[in-house]
Coordinates of C-alpha atoms and ligand atoms in Angstrom, one line a residue:
Chain I
M1 CA 0.0 0.0 0.0
C2 CA 2.5 2.6 1.1
V3 CA 6.1 1.6 1.5
G4 CA 8.2 3.5 4.0
V5 CA 11.4 4.7 2.3
P6 CA 14.7 6.0 3.9
M7 CA 15.1 9.6 2.8
Q8 CA 17.6 12.3 3.7
V9 CA 16.4 15.6 5.3
V10 CA 17.5 18.6 3.1
S11 CA 15.6 21.3 5.0
V12 CA 13.4 21.7 8.0
D13 CA 10.6 24.2 8.2
G14 CA 8.6 24.0 11.5
D15 CA 6.5 20.8 11.4
F16 CA 7.6 19.8 7.9
A17 CA 10.9 18.6 6.4
M18 CA 11.9 18.4 2.8
T19 CA 13.5 15.0 2.2
E20 CA 15.3 13.5 -0.8
V21 CA 16.6 10.2 -2.2
D22 CA 18.1 9.7 -5.6
G23 CA 16.9 13.1 -6.7
V24 CA 13.3 12.5 -5.7
K25 CA 12.0 15.1 -3.3
R26 CA 9.2 14.6 -0.9
E27 CA 7.7 16.8 1.9
A28 CA 7.3 14.9 5.1
S29 CA 5.3 15.9 8.2
L30 CA 7.3 15.7 11.4
M31 CA 4.1 15.6 13.5
M32 CA 4.6 12.1 14.7
L33 CA 8.3 11.9 15.1
D34 CA 9.6 11.7 18.7
Q35 CA 13.2 12.4 17.8
E36 CA 15.0 15.6 16.9
V37 CA 16.0 15.8 13.2
K38 CA 18.4 18.1 11.5
V39 CA 19.5 18.6 7.9
G40 CA 21.6 15.5 6.8
D41 CA 19.7 13.0 9.0
F42 CA 17.9 10.1 7.4
V43 CA 14.2 9.4 8.2
I44 CA 11.8 6.8 7.1
V45 CA 9.0 8.5 5.2
H46 CA 5.6 6.7 5.0
A47 CA 2.5 8.3 3.5
G48 CA 3.8 11.8 3.9
F49 CA 5.0 11.4 7.4
A50 CA 8.4 10.9 8.9
I51 CA 7.8 7.9 11.1
S52 CA 11.3 7.2 12.5
K53 CA 14.8 8.4 12.3
L54 CA 17.4 6.1 10.7
D55 CA 20.3 5.4 13.1
E56 CA 23.4 5.5 10.9
E57 CA 25.6 4.0 13.7
E58 CA 23.2 0.9 13.9
A59 CA 23.1 0.7 10.1
R60 CA 26.9 0.4 10.0
A61 CA 26.9 -2.2 12.8
T62 CA 24.3 -4.3 10.9
L63 CA 26.4 -4.2 7.8
E64 CA 29.5 -5.2 9.8
L65 CA 27.6 -8.2 11.2
M66 CA 26.5 -9.2 7.7
R67 CA 30.0 -8.9 6.3
E68 CA 31.2 -11.6 8.7
V69 CA 30.0 -14.0 6.0
Y70 CA 33.3 -13.2 4.3
S71 CA 35.5 -14.4 7.1
P72 CA 37.8 -17.1 5.7
E73 CA 36.7 -20.0 7.9
L74 CA 33.0 -19.5 6.9
M75 CA 33.7 -19.1 3.2
G76 CA 35.7 -22.3 3.4
Chain L
M1 CA 24.3 7.1 1.0
N2 CA 21.3 5.2 -0.4
Y3 CA 20.3 3.0 2.5
S4 CA 18.1 0.8 0.2
D5 CA 21.0 -0.1 -2.2
V6 CA 23.6 -1.0 0.4
F7 CA 21.3 -3.6 1.9
R8 CA 20.7 -5.2 -1.6
D9 CA 24.4 -6.2 -2.1
K10 CA 24.4 -9.4 -4.2
E11 CA 27.5 -10.9 -2.5
L12 CA 26.1 -10.3 0.9
V13 CA 22.8 -11.9 -0.1
Q14 CA 24.6 -15.0 -1.3
G15 CA 26.8 -15.2 1.7
L16 CA 23.9 -15.0 4.0
A17 CA 22.0 -17.6 2.1
K18 CA 25.0 -19.9 2.3
R19 CA 25.2 -19.4 6.0
I20 CA 21.6 -20.4 6.5
A21 CA 22.1 -23.5 4.3
D22 CA 25.2 -24.4 6.4
L23 CA 23.2 -24.0 9.7
T24 CA 20.2 -26.1 8.6
R25 CA 21.9 -28.8 6.4
G26 CA 20.6 -32.3 7.2
R27 CA 17.5 -31.3 9.1
T28 CA 14.7 -33.8 8.6
E29 CA 11.8 -31.4 9.4
P30 CA 11.8 -28.0 7.6
L31 CA 11.7 -24.9 9.7
V32 CA 8.6 -22.7 8.8
F33 CA 8.8 -19.0 9.3
M34 CA 5.9 -16.6 8.7
E35 CA 6.1 -13.0 7.6
V36 CA 3.1 -10.9 8.5
C37 CA 3.8 -7.7 6.6
G38 CA 2.9 -7.1 3.0
T39 CA 6.2 -5.3 2.2
H40 CA 8.0 -8.5 3.3
T41 CA 5.8 -10.6 1.1
N42 CA 6.6 -8.4 -1.8
A43 CA 10.3 -8.3 -1.1
I44 CA 10.5 -12.1 -0.7
Y45 CA 8.9 -12.6 -4.1
Q46 CA 10.6 -9.6 -5.8
F47 CA 14.1 -10.7 -4.8
G48 CA 13.4 -14.4 -5.3
L49 CA 14.5 -15.1 -1.7
R50 CA 12.7 -18.5 -1.5
S51 CA 14.8 -19.9 -4.3
L52 CA 18.0 -18.8 -2.4
L53 CA 17.0 -20.7 0.7
P54 CA 17.6 -24.4 1.3
P55 CA 14.7 -26.8 1.4
E56 CA 15.1 -27.0 5.1
V57 CA 13.7 -23.5 5.5
R58 CA 10.2 -22.6 4.3
L59 CA 8.8 -19.1 4.3
I60 CA 5.0 -18.6 4.4
S61 CA 2.9 -15.4 4.2
G62 CA 0.4 -14.4 6.8
P63 CA -2.2 -11.6 7.1
G64 CA 0.1 -8.7 6.4
C65 CA -1.5 -7.0 3.5
P66 CA -3.8 -4.2 4.8
V67 CA -5.9 -4.1 1.7
C68 CA -6.3 -7.9 1.7
V69 CA -7.5 -8.2 5.2
T70 CA -10.1 -5.5 4.8
P71 CA -13.5 -7.3 4.4
N72 CA -16.0 -6.8 1.7
S73 CA -18.4 -5.0 4.0
Y74 CA -16.0 -2.1 4.3
L75 CA -15.7 -1.8 0.6
D76 CA -19.4 -2.0 0.2
R77 CA -19.8 1.0 2.6
A78 CA -17.1 3.0 0.7
I79 CA -19.0 2.2 -2.5
A80 CA -22.3 3.4 -1.1
L81 CA -20.6 6.6 0.1
C82 CA -19.0 7.3 -3.3
R83 CA -22.5 7.3 -4.8
L84 CA -23.6 10.3 -2.8
P85 CA -23.5 13.4 -5.0
D86 CA -21.6 15.6 -2.6
V87 CA -19.0 13.1 -1.5
I88 CA -15.4 12.9 -2.7
I89 CA -13.6 9.7 -1.8
A90 CA -9.9 10.0 -1.1
S91 CA -7.8 6.8 -0.9
F92 CA -4.5 5.2 -1.3
G93 CA -4.4 3.7 -4.8
D94 CA -4.5 0.0 -3.9
M95 CA -8.1 0.2 -2.6
L96 CA -9.6 1.1 -6.0
R97 CA -9.5 -2.2 -7.7
V98 CA -10.5 -4.4 -4.7
P99 CA -13.8 -6.0 -5.6
G100 CA -16.7 -5.4 -3.1
S101 CA -19.8 -7.5 -3.1
S102 CA -21.0 -6.3 -6.5
S103 CA -18.8 -3.4 -7.6
S104 CA -15.4 -1.8 -7.0
L105 CA -14.4 1.9 -6.5
M106 CA -12.7 1.7 -10.0
E107 CA -16.0 0.7 -11.6
E108 CA -17.8 3.5 -9.7
R109 CA -15.3 6.0 -10.8
A110 CA -15.8 5.0 -14.4
K111 CA -19.5 5.7 -13.8
G112 CA -18.7 9.2 -12.6
A113 CA -18.1 9.0 -8.9
D114 CA -15.5 11.5 -7.6
I115 CA -12.7 9.3 -6.3
R116 CA -9.2 10.6 -5.8
V117 CA -5.9 8.8 -5.2
V118 CA -3.7 10.6 -2.7
Y119 CA -0.2 9.9 -1.5
S120 CA -0.7 11.2 2.1
P121 CA -3.9 11.6 4.2
L122 CA -2.8 15.3 4.6
D123 CA -3.5 15.7 0.9
A124 CA -7.1 14.6 1.6
V125 CA -7.4 17.3 4.3
Q126 CA -6.2 19.9 1.7
L127 CA -8.8 18.5 -0.7
A128 CA -11.5 19.2 2.0
A129 CA -10.2 22.7 2.6
K130 CA -10.4 23.4 -1.2
N131 CA -13.9 22.0 -1.6
P132 CA -16.0 23.4 1.2
D133 CA -19.2 22.4 -0.5
K134 CA -18.2 18.8 -0.7
R135 CA -17.7 16.1 2.0
V136 CA -14.3 14.4 1.7
V137 CA -14.1 10.9 3.0
F138 CA -10.7 9.3 3.4
L139 CA -10.5 5.5 3.4
G140 CA -8.5 4.8 6.5
V141 CA -7.1 1.3 6.2
G142 CA -3.7 0.0 7.3
F143 CA -1.8 -1.2 10.3
E144 CA 0.0 0.7 13.1
T145 CA 2.3 2.4 10.6
T146 CA -0.5 4.0 8.6
A147 CA -3.0 4.6 11.4
P148 CA -1.0 7.5 13.0
T149 CA -0.8 9.2 9.7
I150 CA -4.6 9.1 9.6
A151 CA -4.8 10.3 13.2
G152 CA -2.5 13.1 12.1
S153 CA -4.9 14.1 9.3
I154 CA -7.9 14.2 11.8
L155 CA -5.8 16.4 14.1
A156 CA -4.9 18.7 11.2
A157 CA -8.5 18.9 10.0
K158 CA -9.6 19.8 13.5
A159 CA -6.8 22.4 13.9
Q160 CA -8.0 24.0 10.6
G161 CA -11.6 24.0 11.8
L162 CA -12.8 21.8 8.9
S163 CA -16.2 20.2 9.2
N164 CA -16.2 18.5 5.8
Y165 CA -13.3 16.0 6.4
F166 CA -14.2 12.4 7.4
V167 CA -12.5 9.1 7.8
L168 CA -14.0 5.7 7.2
A169 CA -11.7 3.9 9.6
S170 CA -10.9 0.2 9.6
H171 CA -7.4 0.0 11.0
K172 CA -5.9 -3.3 12.2
T173 CA -3.3 -4.0 14.8
M174 CA -0.8 -6.7 14.3
P175 CA 0.1 -8.7 17.5
Q176 CA -3.5 -10.2 17.9
P177 CA -3.7 -12.2 14.7
M178 CA -0.1 -13.4 15.4
A179 CA -1.3 -14.8 18.7
I180 CA -4.3 -16.5 17.0
L181 CA -2.2 -18.1 14.3
S182 CA 0.4 -19.3 16.9
A183 CA -2.4 -21.1 18.7
D184 CA -3.8 -22.7 15.6
P185 CA -3.0 -26.5 15.7
E186 CA -3.3 -26.8 11.9
L187 CA -0.5 -24.4 11.4
Q188 CA 3.2 -24.9 12.1
V189 CA 5.0 -21.6 12.7
D190 CA 8.6 -21.9 14.0
G191 CA 9.2 -18.2 14.0
Y192 CA 7.9 -14.8 13.0
I193 CA 9.6 -12.4 10.7
C194 CA 8.0 -9.4 12.5
P195 CA 7.0 -6.3 10.5
A196 CA 9.6 -3.6 10.1
H197 CA 7.7 -0.3 10.1
V198 CA 4.8 -1.4 12.2
S199 CA 7.4 -2.2 14.8
A200 CA 8.9 1.3 14.4
I201 CA 5.6 2.5 15.9
I202 CA 4.7 -0.2 18.4
G203 CA 8.2 -1.2 19.4
A204 CA 9.7 -4.7 19.5
D205 CA 8.5 -5.2 23.1
A206 CA 5.0 -5.7 21.7
Y207 CA 6.0 -9.2 20.6
R208 CA 7.3 -10.4 24.0
F209 CA 4.1 -12.0 25.0
L210 CA 4.2 -14.2 21.8
C211 CA 7.6 -15.6 22.9
E212 CA 6.5 -16.1 26.4
E213 CA 3.0 -17.6 25.9
Y214 CA 3.5 -19.4 22.6
K215 CA 7.2 -20.1 22.7
V216 CA 7.7 -18.7 19.2
P217 CA 10.8 -16.9 18.2
C218 CA 10.3 -13.3 16.9
V219 CA 12.8 -11.3 14.9
V220 CA 11.9 -7.7 13.8
T221 CA 13.3 -7.6 10.3
G222 CA 14.0 -4.9 7.7
F223 CA 12.7 -5.0 4.1
E224 CA 15.8 -5.3 2.0
P225 CA 17.0 -8.7 0.9
T226 CA 20.0 -8.8 3.2
D227 CA 17.7 -7.8 6.1
V228 CA 15.3 -10.6 5.4
L229 CA 18.0 -13.2 5.1
Q230 CA 19.8 -12.0 8.3
G231 CA 16.4 -12.1 10.1
V232 CA 15.9 -15.7 8.9
E233 CA 19.3 -16.6 10.0
M234 CA 18.5 -15.2 13.5
L235 CA 15.3 -17.2 13.6
V236 CA 17.2 -20.4 12.5
R237 CA 19.7 -19.9 15.3
Q238 CA 16.9 -19.5 17.9
A239 CA 15.0 -22.5 16.6
I240 CA 18.1 -24.7 16.7
A241 CA 19.0 -23.6 20.2
G242 CA 15.4 -24.1 21.3
E243 CA 15.0 -20.5 22.3
S244 CA 12.1 -18.1 21.9
K245 CA 12.9 -14.4 22.3
V246 CA 12.4 -11.1 20.5
E247 CA 15.4 -9.9 18.6
I248 CA 15.8 -6.8 16.4
Q249 CA 17.6 -7.2 13.1
Y250 CA 16.3 -3.8 11.9
S251 CA 18.0 -1.9 14.6
R252 CA 18.7 1.1 12.4
V253 CA 15.0 2.0 12.6
V254 CA 13.2 0.0 15.3
R255 CA 13.6 0.5 19.1
W256 CA 12.3 -1.7 21.9
E257 CA 9.8 1.0 23.1
G258 CA 8.8 2.2 19.6
N259 CA 7.6 5.7 18.8
A260 CA 6.0 7.3 21.9
K261 CA 4.6 10.3 20.0
A262 CA 2.9 8.1 17.4
Q263 CA 1.5 5.8 20.1
A264 CA 0.1 8.8 21.9
M265 CA -1.6 10.0 18.7
L266 CA -3.2 6.6 18.2
A267 CA -4.4 6.5 21.8
D268 CA -5.9 10.0 21.5
V269 CA -7.7 9.6 18.1
F270 CA -8.6 5.9 18.1
T271 CA -10.2 3.3 20.4
P272 CA -9.5 -0.4 20.1
F273 CA -12.4 -2.5 18.9
D274 CA -13.2 -6.1 17.8
A275 CA -12.3 -5.8 14.1
P276 CA -13.4 -8.2 11.3
W277 CA -10.5 -9.7 9.3
R278 CA -11.1 -11.2 5.9
G279 CA -10.7 -15.0 6.2
I280 CA -9.9 -14.9 10.0
G281 CA -13.1 -13.4 11.4
V282 CA -13.6 -11.0 14.2
L283 CA -10.7 -10.8 16.6
P284 CA -11.1 -9.1 20.0
G285 CA -9.4 -5.8 20.3
S286 CA -7.6 -6.2 17.0
G287 CA -8.7 -2.9 15.3
L288 CA -8.8 0.8 15.8
R289 CA -12.0 2.9 15.3
I290 CA -12.3 6.6 15.8
A291 CA -12.7 7.6 19.5
D292 CA -15.9 9.2 20.6
K293 CA -14.4 12.6 21.1
Y294 CA -13.6 12.7 17.4
A295 CA -16.9 11.2 16.3
D296 CA -17.6 14.3 14.1
F297 CA -14.9 13.0 11.8
D298 CA -16.2 9.4 11.7
A299 CA -17.7 8.8 8.2
E300 CA -19.6 5.8 9.5
L301 CA -21.5 7.9 12.1
A302 CA -21.6 11.2 10.3
I303 CA -22.8 10.0 6.9
P304 CA -25.3 7.3 7.2
V305 CA -25.9 5.3 4.0
Q306 CA -27.7 2.1 3.0
V307 CA -25.1 -0.6 2.4
E308 CA -25.8 -3.5 0.0
E309 CA -26.1 -7.1 1.2
L310 CA -22.8 -8.8 1.7
K311 CA -21.6 -11.4 -0.9
E312 CA -18.3 -13.3 -0.8
H313 CA -16.5 -14.2 -3.9
K314 CA -17.1 -17.8 -4.9
G315 CA -14.0 -20.0 -5.1
C316 CA -11.6 -17.4 -3.8
L317 CA -9.1 -18.8 -1.2
C318 CA -8.0 -15.4 0.1
G319 CA -9.1 -16.3 3.6
E320 CA -6.9 -19.4 3.7
I321 CA -4.0 -17.6 2.1
L322 CA -4.1 -14.9 4.7
K323 CA -3.8 -17.6 7.4
G324 CA -0.8 -19.1 5.6
K325 CA -2.6 -22.4 5.0
V326 CA -2.5 -22.5 1.3
S327 CA -0.4 -20.9 -1.4
P328 CA -1.8 -18.9 -4.4
F329 CA -0.7 -21.8 -6.6
D330 CA -3.3 -24.0 -4.8
C331 CA -6.1 -21.7 -6.0
P332 CA -7.8 -23.0 -9.2
L333 CA -8.7 -19.4 -10.2
F334 CA -5.0 -18.2 -9.9
G335 CA -3.7 -16.8 -13.2
G336 CA -6.9 -17.9 -15.1
K337 CA -10.0 -16.2 -13.9
C338 CA -8.1 -14.2 -11.4
T339 CA -5.3 -11.9 -12.5
P340 CA -4.2 -8.4 -11.3
E341 CA -6.0 -6.9 -14.3
S342 CA -9.3 -8.5 -13.3
P343 CA -8.9 -9.7 -9.7
V344 CA -11.5 -12.0 -8.1
G345 CA -10.2 -11.5 -4.6
A346 CA -8.4 -8.9 -2.6
C347 CA -5.1 -10.9 -2.4
M348 CA -4.7 -10.3 -6.2
V349 CA -4.9 -6.6 -6.0
S350 CA -2.3 -4.9 -3.9
S351 CA 1.4 -5.5 -4.7
E352 CA 1.6 -6.6 -1.1
G353 CA -1.0 -9.3 -1.7
T354 CA 0.4 -12.8 -1.8
C355 CA -1.5 -13.7 -5.0
A356 CA -0.4 -10.5 -6.8
A357 CA 3.2 -11.0 -5.8
A358 CA 3.1 -14.7 -6.8
Y359 CA 1.6 -13.7 -10.1
K360 CA 4.1 -11.0 -10.8
Y361 CA 7.3 -12.7 -9.8
G362 CA 6.3 -16.4 -10.0
R363 CA 7.5 -19.0 -7.5
Ligands
SF4_1 S1 -5.8 -16.2 -6.9 FE1 -7.6 -14.8 -6.8 S2 -9.3 -16.1 -6.4 FE2 -7.5 -17.3 -5.9 S3 -7.1 -16.9 -3.7 FE3 -5.9 -15.4 -4.8 S4 -7.2 -13.6 -5.0 FE4 -8.6 -15.3 -4.4

């Protein structure tokens, strides 16, 4: 129905943020976000609302964990 | 950085699939994991993840497509409303082609009904502001991710003093059907791939009771192919160790406690009620209706209409599909009488529907 997409905040104006991914811009209401956002942050945008911030630290940690598949003993 | 692309890395996908195969090799009974979110259903088909997994791991789809679980009676009411001369229906696109008892919103639009597809419920509020002589009814379906956006639209309409904005609300909440399916003796579920963005709102703690009462492992998983495979790997590890706990694979977005502000909006605007699910029936406390203090915005109360008598679609197995008991390929109508261009049942309409995903991407 509506898929939430990670988008980067390019400007904040009161209760709204302009967000962008791959050159596509979308306005997102900040009405239901319980975290502070600033320009450069990533948020998940769903049906015109930012629903959650994307934690870049955690994203890196998840990728690290996935990359363990390349460790020599596992790849055999 | 594009956070969708990095989690689609081909080599990572293959490495994760190999790791799952290594972990499960030689098992006599396959492990069965259910996903209960339409976006997962779509991702699993789109990226062909089933074909990457070993035969020891089976993925099945549950009641995760919001359009699909919405019963005919809701559509019939929406159709009755759209026939009123001063009503504009605003909706997410997916609802239009879903067949009601004898018509669909698409057919009604062809006959002249004013039905608009919007991207955000806030667009529907704008529509109401621009058309003061019309009544704008937004079709509020969806789970806990979408429900706060609808709550937001009601709050915005109230703040703007609009008296011509209404919502026909039929929101569903996720943990209840998961409990029902866990208790179903006909169904084997060895673990849940828990929804990603629903969990961003309700928090991963919401699944704890499933692990405790039903001893079923739960992993909150993201939507990208590497996310799904890593989530499956975490479920496999729990199942092998005989554990049942909640884990968060999608930690870049989901927190244990969820989004407090969105939860507060839900609690303010909506009240839990016993909602009807297509194929599953009425589940206690599994839906959200508009709270009494916002009754002026409730289309069902504010705009009474005569709704036609309910008819179900003969031969459609949507109900069984939504419970994960049969696959689309078991339905004799699949691909013949029932296609995305002319759907017989709701599961063939939305891209999140199991039948539609199976039709588009094949096995
Ligand atoms: S293929 Fe069509 S008729 Fe068969 S279960 Fe799916 S939606 Fe229903």
